[in-house]
Amino acid sequence: MSKPRVLIVEDEPDIAELMRFHCEREGYEARTAASGKIALEAVKKEPPALVLLDLMLPDVGGVEVCRRMKQWAETKDVPVVMVTAKGEESDVVAGLEIGADDYVVKPFSPRVLMARVRAVMRRNSEESAPAPTNRIERLDGRLVIDADRHVVTVCGDVIDLTVTEFGILAHLAQRPGFVRTRDQIIAAVHGRNVVLSSRTIDVHVTALRKKLADLAGCVETVRGVGYRFAESLVPAE
Ligand code: CA
């Protein structure tokens, strides 16, 4: 089996080399593109298994690269991990909303970067396999979401959630560790006769956490971006 190929889109050579080193050490084949234009040509010619995408690029910016990739049939399913500088939260939100999978903030630790790459690769291969999605078990079975019956249990006890709280929790729990923006959450919960604004999401999340009691920490706030379901939970003291 050939190695999965990662395309590293980064205009700073030192950072690109650092990423290449760590990708290759993890067993991926790594290629680099120093501009958005080069990256777009490369992904179209030969779609990689994953793209690490710097947002500040000399010609075509990262968000635009992602937007075009998601429009093309050949590249729309290629996962994208954005690599951003601090203070680019609005770009991160824009990127997530057009289909980027995740992001890492510079300066990144190689360990964190590769953990995100592995998680996105893993998630992508799981998604291509047919999986029952109506029952979600998380946190070693302490949280169970049964979408058919619209029932949530925390450590075996049924908790009483509103339609909106249920929708938010079910949406976030589908992809632990991945941030969803408020607009993405609204879109996911929409259509269940629920009117939801950006601001009211925070209110619903607060109520949801209260009901989750010991598991409240599983709904994490990502400042400036949105919310995320925790990959693991440190037990409360
Ligand atoms: Ca850059």
PDB file of C-alpha atoms and ligand atoms in Angstrom:
ATOM      1  CA  MET A   1       0.000   0.000   0.000  1.00  0.00           C
ATOM      2  CA  SER A   2       1.361   3.419  -0.879  1.00  0.00           C
ATOM      3  CA  LYS A   3       1.805   5.994   1.822  1.00  0.00           C
ATOM      4  CA  PRO A   4      -0.967   8.585   2.254  1.00  0.00           C
ATOM      5  CA  ARG A   5       0.213  11.860   0.780  1.00  0.00           C
ATOM      6  CA  VAL A   6       0.032  15.166   2.658  1.00  0.00           C
ATOM      7  CA  LEU A   7       0.265  18.441   0.758  1.00  0.00           C
ATOM      8  CA  ILE A   8       1.858  21.160   2.867  1.00  0.00           C
ATOM      9  CA  VAL A   9       0.861  24.635   1.688  1.00  0.00           C
ATOM     10  CA  GLU A  10       3.187  27.106   3.386  1.00  0.00           C
ATOM     11  CA  ASP A  11       5.211  30.031   2.081  1.00  0.00           C
ATOM     12  CA  GLU A  12       7.733  30.083   4.917  1.00  0.00           C
ATOM     13  CA  PRO A  13      10.385  27.512   3.968  1.00  0.00           C
ATOM     14  CA  ASP A  14      11.481  26.752   7.550  1.00  0.00           C
ATOM     15  CA  ILE A  15       7.957  25.958   8.671  1.00  0.00           C
ATOM     16  CA  ALA A  16       7.263  23.943   5.522  1.00  0.00           C
ATOM     17  CA  GLU A  17      10.399  21.874   6.144  1.00  0.00           C
ATOM     18  CA  LEU A  18       9.487  21.323   9.779  1.00  0.00           C
ATOM     19  CA  MET A  19       6.056  20.066   8.764  1.00  0.00           C
ATOM     20  CA  ARG A  20       7.525  17.873   6.066  1.00  0.00           C
ATOM     21  CA  PHE A  21       9.956  16.333   8.547  1.00  0.00           C
ATOM     22  CA  HIS A  22       7.214  15.416  10.996  1.00  0.00           C
ATOM     23  CA  CYS A  23       4.826  14.143   8.325  1.00  0.00           C
ATOM     24  CA  GLU A  24       7.493  11.878   6.883  1.00  0.00           C
ATOM     25  CA  ARG A  25       8.442  10.627  10.306  1.00  0.00           C
ATOM     26  CA  GLU A  26       4.804   9.651  10.848  1.00  0.00           C
ATOM     27  CA  GLY A  27       4.901   7.601   7.683  1.00  0.00           C
ATOM     28  CA  TYR A  28       3.207  10.006   5.285  1.00  0.00           C
ATOM     29  CA  GLU A  29       4.529  11.086   1.935  1.00  0.00           C
ATOM     30  CA  ALA A  30       4.883  14.879   2.093  1.00  0.00           C
ATOM     31  CA  ARG A  31       4.933  17.465  -0.674  1.00  0.00           C
ATOM     32  CA  THR A  32       5.086  21.205  -0.322  1.00  0.00           C
ATOM     33  CA  ALA A  33       3.547  24.128  -2.180  1.00  0.00           C
ATOM     34  CA  ALA A  34       4.813  27.636  -1.470  1.00  0.00           C
ATOM     35  CA  SER A  35       1.744  29.525  -2.691  1.00  0.00           C
ATOM     36  CA  GLY A  36      -1.993  29.164  -3.033  1.00  0.00           C
ATOM     37  CA  LYS A  37      -1.759  29.047  -6.801  1.00  0.00           C
ATOM     38  CA  ILE A  38       0.774  26.216  -6.772  1.00  0.00           C
ATOM     39  CA  ALA A  39      -1.359  24.394  -4.211  1.00  0.00           C
ATOM     40  CA  LEU A  40      -4.494  24.607  -6.358  1.00  0.00           C
ATOM     41  CA  GLU A  41      -2.648  23.218  -9.362  1.00  0.00           C
ATOM     42  CA  ALA A  42      -1.193  20.407  -7.259  1.00  0.00           C
ATOM     43  CA  VAL A  43      -4.473  19.288  -5.661  1.00  0.00           C
ATOM     44  CA  LYS A  44      -6.275  19.323  -8.995  1.00  0.00           C
ATOM     45  CA  LYS A  45      -3.589  17.300 -10.707  1.00  0.00           C
ATOM     46  CA  GLU A  46      -3.246  14.710  -7.974  1.00  0.00           C
ATOM     47  CA  PRO A  47      -5.597  15.010  -4.963  1.00  0.00           C
ATOM     48  CA  PRO A  48      -3.673  14.277  -1.743  1.00  0.00           C
ATOM     49  CA  ALA A  49      -4.984  12.432   1.323  1.00  0.00           C
ATOM     50  CA  LEU A  50      -4.867  15.655   3.358  1.00  0.00           C
ATOM     51  CA  VAL A  51      -3.884  19.317   2.976  1.00  0.00           C
ATOM     52  CA  LEU A  52      -2.108  21.350   5.644  1.00  0.00           C
ATOM     53  CA  LEU A  53      -3.075  24.863   4.666  1.00  0.00           C
ATOM     54  CA  ASP A  54      -1.430  28.075   5.799  1.00  0.00           C
ATOM     55  CA  LEU A  55      -3.965  30.925   5.604  1.00  0.00           C
ATOM     56  CA  MET A  56      -1.603  33.832   4.909  1.00  0.00           C
ATOM     57  CA  LEU A  57      -0.213  33.079   1.473  1.00  0.00           C
ATOM     58  CA  PRO A  58       1.374  35.406  -1.097  1.00  0.00           C
ATOM     59  CA  ASP A  59      -1.066  34.996  -3.997  1.00  0.00           C
ATOM     60  CA  VAL A  60      -4.320  33.100  -3.398  1.00  0.00           C
ATOM     61  CA  GLY A  61      -5.102  33.104   0.350  1.00  0.00           C
ATOM     62  CA  GLY A  62      -5.732  29.919   2.280  1.00  0.00           C
ATOM     63  CA  VAL A  63      -9.464  30.463   2.785  1.00  0.00           C
ATOM     64  CA  GLU A  64      -9.884  30.918  -0.971  1.00  0.00           C
ATOM     65  CA  VAL A  65      -7.801  27.793  -1.666  1.00  0.00           C
ATOM     66  CA  CYS A  66     -10.109  25.849   0.630  1.00  0.00           C
ATOM     67  CA  ARG A  67     -13.237  27.343  -0.936  1.00  0.00           C
ATOM     68  CA  ARG A  68     -12.148  26.325  -4.445  1.00  0.00           C
ATOM     69  CA  MET A  69     -11.112  22.847  -3.300  1.00  0.00           C
ATOM     70  CA  LYS A  70     -14.567  22.310  -1.822  1.00  0.00           C
ATOM     71  CA  GLN A  71     -16.159  23.340  -5.145  1.00  0.00           C
ATOM     72  CA  TRP A  72     -14.274  20.860  -7.289  1.00  0.00           C
ATOM     73  CA  ALA A  73     -15.576  17.306  -7.419  1.00  0.00           C
ATOM     74  CA  GLU A  74     -12.048  15.831  -7.424  1.00  0.00           C
ATOM     75  CA  THR A  75     -10.949  17.684  -4.307  1.00  0.00           C
ATOM     76  CA  LYS A  76     -14.100  18.382  -2.299  1.00  0.00           C
ATOM     77  CA  ASP A  77     -13.592  15.344  -0.041  1.00  0.00           C
ATOM     78  CA  VAL A  78      -9.910  16.019   0.648  1.00  0.00           C
ATOM     79  CA  PRO A  79      -9.638  16.980   4.324  1.00  0.00           C
ATOM     80  CA  VAL A  80      -8.118  20.378   5.079  1.00  0.00           C
ATOM     81  CA  VAL A  81      -6.325  21.346   8.285  1.00  0.00           C
ATOM     82  CA  MET A  82      -5.726  25.093   8.420  1.00  0.00           C
ATOM     83  CA  VAL A  83      -2.543  26.397   9.977  1.00  0.00           C
ATOM     84  CA  THR A  84      -3.103  29.886  11.272  1.00  0.00           C
ATOM     85  CA  ALA A  85      -1.435  32.648  13.208  1.00  0.00           C
ATOM     86  CA  LYS A  86      -2.961  33.961  16.414  1.00  0.00           C
ATOM     87  CA  GLY A  87      -5.612  36.578  15.774  1.00  0.00           C
ATOM     88  CA  GLU A  88      -6.917  35.007  12.580  1.00  0.00           C
ATOM     89  CA  GLU A  89     -10.066  33.680  14.246  1.00  0.00           C
ATOM     90  CA  SER A  90     -12.364  35.226  11.663  1.00  0.00           C
ATOM     91  CA  ASP A  91     -10.469  33.402   8.923  1.00  0.00           C
ATOM     92  CA  VAL A  92     -10.700  30.193  10.932  1.00  0.00           C
ATOM     93  CA  VAL A  93     -14.463  30.620  11.237  1.00  0.00           C
ATOM     94  CA  ALA A  94     -14.734  31.322   7.494  1.00  0.00           C
ATOM     95  CA  GLY A  95     -12.586  28.283   6.695  1.00  0.00           C
ATOM     96  CA  LEU A  96     -14.568  25.929   8.914  1.00  0.00           C
ATOM     97  CA  GLU A  97     -17.816  27.163   7.420  1.00  0.00           C
ATOM     98  CA  ILE A  98     -16.717  26.403   3.878  1.00  0.00           C
ATOM     99  CA  GLY A  99     -15.639  22.909   4.825  1.00  0.00           C
ATOM    100  CA  ALA A 100     -12.158  22.901   6.375  1.00  0.00           C
ATOM    101  CA  ASP A 101     -11.928  20.089   8.923  1.00  0.00           C
ATOM    102  CA  ASP A 102      -9.776  21.565  11.609  1.00  0.00           C
ATOM    103  CA  TYR A 103      -7.051  24.057  12.396  1.00  0.00           C
ATOM    104  CA  VAL A 104      -3.808  24.412  14.314  1.00  0.00           C
ATOM    105  CA  VAL A 105      -2.497  27.715  15.659  1.00  0.00           C
ATOM    106  CA  LYS A 106       1.110  28.829  15.043  1.00  0.00           C
ATOM    107  CA  PRO A 107       3.505  28.454  16.680  1.00  0.00           C
ATOM    108  CA  PHE A 108       2.348  24.844  16.852  1.00  0.00           C
ATOM    109  CA  SER A 109       3.939  21.974  18.680  1.00  0.00           C
ATOM    110  CA  PRO A 110       4.765  19.166  16.231  1.00  0.00           C
ATOM    111  CA  ARG A 111       3.038  16.746  18.586  1.00  0.00           C
ATOM    112  CA  VAL A 112      -0.231  18.708  18.419  1.00  0.00           C
ATOM    113  CA  LEU A 113       0.045  19.165  14.663  1.00  0.00           C
ATOM    114  CA  MET A 114       0.511  15.460  14.004  1.00  0.00           C
ATOM    115  CA  ALA A 115      -2.254  14.540  16.447  1.00  0.00           C
ATOM    116  CA  ARG A 116      -4.644  16.720  14.418  1.00  0.00           C
ATOM    117  CA  VAL A 117      -3.427  15.193  11.150  1.00  0.00           C
ATOM    118  CA  ARG A 118      -3.960  11.664  12.473  1.00  0.00           C
ATOM    119  CA  ALA A 119      -7.394  12.548  13.879  1.00  0.00           C
ATOM    120  CA  VAL A 120      -8.565  14.060  10.591  1.00  0.00           C
ATOM    121  CA  MET A 121      -7.194  11.131   8.566  1.00  0.00           C
ATOM    122  CA  ARG A 122      -8.878   8.672  10.897  1.00  0.00           C
ATOM    123  CA  ARG A 123     -12.166  10.550  10.893  1.00  0.00           C
ATOM    124  CA  ASN A 124     -12.143  10.725   7.120  1.00  0.00           C
ATOM    125  CA  SER A 125     -11.642   6.988   6.676  1.00  0.00           C
ATOM    126  CA  GLU A 126     -14.398   6.271   9.204  1.00  0.00           C
ATOM    127  CA  GLU A 127     -16.755   8.541   7.310  1.00  0.00           C
ATOM    128  CA  SER A 128     -16.250   6.701   4.058  1.00  0.00           C
ATOM    129  CA  ALA A 129     -17.306   3.460   5.738  1.00  0.00           C
ATOM    130  CA  PRO A 130     -21.026   2.976   6.361  1.00  0.00           C
ATOM    131  CA  ALA A 131     -21.640   3.393  10.063  1.00  0.00           C
ATOM    132  CA  PRO A 132     -24.751   3.475  12.190  1.00  0.00           C
ATOM    133  CA  THR A 133     -25.082   7.105  13.206  1.00  0.00           C
ATOM    134  CA  ASN A 134     -28.295   7.011  15.170  1.00  0.00           C
ATOM    135  CA  ARG A 135     -26.665   5.937  18.386  1.00  0.00           C
ATOM    136  CA  ILE A 136     -23.571   7.773  19.569  1.00  0.00           C
ATOM    137  CA  GLU A 137     -21.583   6.557  22.556  1.00  0.00           C
ATOM    138  CA  ARG A 138     -18.909   8.846  23.955  1.00  0.00           C
ATOM    139  CA  LEU A 139     -16.609   9.164  26.943  1.00  0.00           C
ATOM    140  CA  ASP A 140     -16.312   5.413  27.482  1.00  0.00           C
ATOM    141  CA  GLY A 141     -20.064   4.964  27.315  1.00  0.00           C
ATOM    142  CA  ARG A 142     -20.819   7.480  30.038  1.00  0.00           C
ATOM    143  CA  LEU A 143     -22.689   9.559  27.484  1.00  0.00           C
ATOM    144  CA  VAL A 144     -25.114   7.862  25.101  1.00  0.00           C
ATOM    145  CA  ILE A 145     -27.111   9.777  22.500  1.00  0.00           C
ATOM    146  CA  ASP A 146     -29.923   7.838  20.858  1.00  0.00           C
ATOM    147  CA  ALA A 147     -31.160   9.953  17.966  1.00  0.00           C
ATOM    148  CA  ASP A 148     -34.023   7.625  17.018  1.00  0.00           C
ATOM    149  CA  ARG A 149     -35.547   7.702  20.451  1.00  0.00           C
ATOM    150  CA  HIS A 150     -34.324  11.224  21.170  1.00  0.00           C
ATOM    151  CA  VAL A 151     -32.895  10.052  24.467  1.00  0.00           C
ATOM    152  CA  VAL A 152     -29.627  11.024  26.152  1.00  0.00           C
ATOM    153  CA  THR A 153     -28.203   9.177  29.113  1.00  0.00           C
ATOM    154  CA  VAL A 154     -25.406  10.327  31.403  1.00  0.00           C
ATOM    155  CA  CYS A 155     -23.832   7.419  33.280  1.00  0.00           C
ATOM    156  CA  GLY A 156     -26.993   5.393  32.643  1.00  0.00           C
ATOM    157  CA  ASP A 157     -29.482   8.034  33.777  1.00  0.00           C
ATOM    158  CA  VAL A 158     -31.783   9.656  31.241  1.00  0.00           C
ATOM    159  CA  ILE A 159     -31.491  13.447  31.188  1.00  0.00           C
ATOM    160  CA  ASP A 160     -34.235  15.723  29.970  1.00  0.00           C
ATOM    161  CA  LEU A 161     -33.035  17.934  27.098  1.00  0.00           C
ATOM    162  CA  THR A 162     -34.918  20.430  24.973  1.00  0.00           C
ATOM    163  CA  VAL A 163     -34.965  19.880  21.209  1.00  0.00           C
ATOM    164  CA  THR A 164     -32.320  22.568  20.779  1.00  0.00           C
ATOM    165  CA  GLU A 165     -30.025  21.225  23.504  1.00  0.00           C
ATOM    166  CA  PHE A 166     -30.335  17.752  22.024  1.00  0.00           C
ATOM    167  CA  GLY A 167     -29.522  19.043  18.554  1.00  0.00           C
ATOM    168  CA  ILE A 168     -26.447  20.943  19.722  1.00  0.00           C
ATOM    169  CA  LEU A 169     -25.112  17.992  21.705  1.00  0.00           C
ATOM    170  CA  ALA A 170     -25.748  15.438  18.954  1.00  0.00           C
ATOM    171  CA  HIS A 171     -24.089  17.666  16.364  1.00  0.00           C
ATOM    172  CA  LEU A 172     -20.954  18.296  18.421  1.00  0.00           C
ATOM    173  CA  ALA A 173     -20.647  14.681  19.596  1.00  0.00           C
ATOM    174  CA  GLN A 174     -20.504  13.403  16.031  1.00  0.00           C
ATOM    175  CA  ARG A 175     -16.955  14.669  15.739  1.00  0.00           C
ATOM    176  CA  PRO A 176     -15.111  14.820  19.055  1.00  0.00           C
ATOM    177  CA  GLY A 177     -12.156  17.167  18.993  1.00  0.00           C
ATOM    178  CA  PHE A 178     -13.421  19.145  15.993  1.00  0.00           C
ATOM    179  CA  VAL A 179     -14.578  22.722  16.418  1.00  0.00           C
ATOM    180  CA  ARG A 180     -17.948  23.745  15.004  1.00  0.00           C
ATOM    181  CA  THR A 181     -18.760  27.401  14.503  1.00  0.00           C
ATOM    182  CA  ARG A 182     -22.000  28.839  15.818  1.00  0.00           C
ATOM    183  CA  ASP A 183     -23.368  29.103  12.280  1.00  0.00           C
ATOM    184  CA  GLN A 184     -22.571  25.450  11.622  1.00  0.00           C
ATOM    185  CA  ILE A 185     -24.410  24.479  14.782  1.00  0.00           C
ATOM    186  CA  ILE A 186     -27.377  26.635  13.781  1.00  0.00           C
ATOM    187  CA  ALA A 187     -27.464  24.994  10.346  1.00  0.00           C
ATOM    188  CA  ALA A 188     -27.372  21.528  11.912  1.00  0.00           C
ATOM    189  CA  VAL A 189     -30.143  22.220  14.399  1.00  0.00           C
ATOM    190  CA  HIS A 190     -32.213  24.218  11.911  1.00  0.00           C
ATOM    191  CA  GLY A 191     -35.313  22.657  10.442  1.00  0.00           C
ATOM    192  CA  ARG A 192     -36.522  21.215  13.711  1.00  0.00           C
ATOM    193  CA  ASN A 193     -38.802  24.182  14.244  1.00  0.00           C
ATOM    194  CA  VAL A 194     -36.126  25.894  16.215  1.00  0.00           C
ATOM    195  CA  VAL A 195     -35.198  29.533  15.859  1.00  0.00           C
ATOM    196  CA  LEU A 196     -31.637  30.001  16.890  1.00  0.00           C
ATOM    197  CA  SER A 197     -29.338  33.004  16.772  1.00  0.00           C
ATOM    198  CA  SER A 198     -25.617  33.078  17.391  1.00  0.00           C
ATOM    199  CA  ARG A 199     -26.116  34.662  20.756  1.00  0.00           C
ATOM    200  CA  THR A 200     -28.793  32.262  21.956  1.00  0.00           C
ATOM    201  CA  ILE A 201     -26.524  29.271  21.278  1.00  0.00           C
ATOM    202  CA  ASP A 202     -24.413  30.315  24.241  1.00  0.00           C
ATOM    203  CA  VAL A 203     -27.499  30.335  26.442  1.00  0.00           C
ATOM    204  CA  HIS A 204     -28.517  26.864  25.275  1.00  0.00           C
ATOM    205  CA  VAL A 205     -25.002  25.544  25.822  1.00  0.00           C
ATOM    206  CA  THR A 206     -24.990  26.856  29.373  1.00  0.00           C
ATOM    207  CA  ALA A 207     -28.281  25.066  30.054  1.00  0.00           C
ATOM    208  CA  LEU A 208     -27.018  21.912  28.354  1.00  0.00           C
ATOM    209  CA  ARG A 209     -23.853  21.829  30.468  1.00  0.00           C
ATOM    210  CA  LYS A 210     -25.901  22.135  33.625  1.00  0.00           C
ATOM    211  CA  LYS A 211     -27.924  19.056  32.661  1.00  0.00           C
ATOM    212  CA  LEU A 212     -24.819  17.108  31.710  1.00  0.00           C
ATOM    213  CA  ALA A 213     -23.645  17.576  35.307  1.00  0.00           C
ATOM    214  CA  ASP A 214     -20.408  15.595  35.774  1.00  0.00           C
ATOM    215  CA  LEU A 215     -19.906  15.466  32.015  1.00  0.00           C
ATOM    216  CA  ALA A 216     -20.420  19.236  31.541  1.00  0.00           C
ATOM    217  CA  GLY A 217     -16.785  19.621  30.509  1.00  0.00           C
ATOM    218  CA  CYS A 218     -17.385  17.633  27.325  1.00  0.00           C
ATOM    219  CA  VAL A 219     -18.827  20.714  25.625  1.00  0.00           C
ATOM    220  CA  GLU A 220     -15.799  22.967  25.302  1.00  0.00           C
ATOM    221  CA  THR A 221     -15.817  26.644  24.345  1.00  0.00           C
ATOM    222  CA  VAL A 222     -13.246  27.593  21.728  1.00  0.00           C
ATOM    223  CA  ARG A 223     -12.808  31.314  22.152  1.00  0.00           C
ATOM    224  CA  GLY A 224     -13.502  33.348  19.040  1.00  0.00           C
ATOM    225  CA  VAL A 225     -14.446  30.283  17.003  1.00  0.00           C
ATOM    226  CA  GLY A 226     -17.217  28.134  18.470  1.00  0.00           C
ATOM    227  CA  TYR A 227     -17.707  24.904  20.381  1.00  0.00           C
ATOM    228  CA  ARG A 228     -16.193  21.448  20.371  1.00  0.00           C
ATOM    229  CA  PHE A 229     -16.936  18.085  21.940  1.00  0.00           C
ATOM    230  CA  ALA A 230     -13.965  16.986  24.097  1.00  0.00           C
ATOM    231  CA  GLU A 231     -11.917  14.017  22.949  1.00  0.00           C
ATOM    232  CA  SER A 232     -11.516  12.926  26.542  1.00  0.00           C
ATOM    233  CA  LEU A 233     -12.681  14.178  29.876  1.00  0.00           C
ATOM    234  CA  VAL A 234     -10.592  14.792  32.918  1.00  0.00           C
ATOM    235  CA  PRO A 235     -12.729  13.738  35.883  1.00  0.00           C
ATOM    236  CA  ALA A 236     -13.920  16.644  37.984  1.00  0.00           C
ATOM    237  CA  GLU A 237     -12.280  16.887  41.380  1.00  0.00           C
TER     238      GLU A 237
HETATM  239 CA    CA B   1       2.275  32.401   5.556  1.00  0.00          CA
END
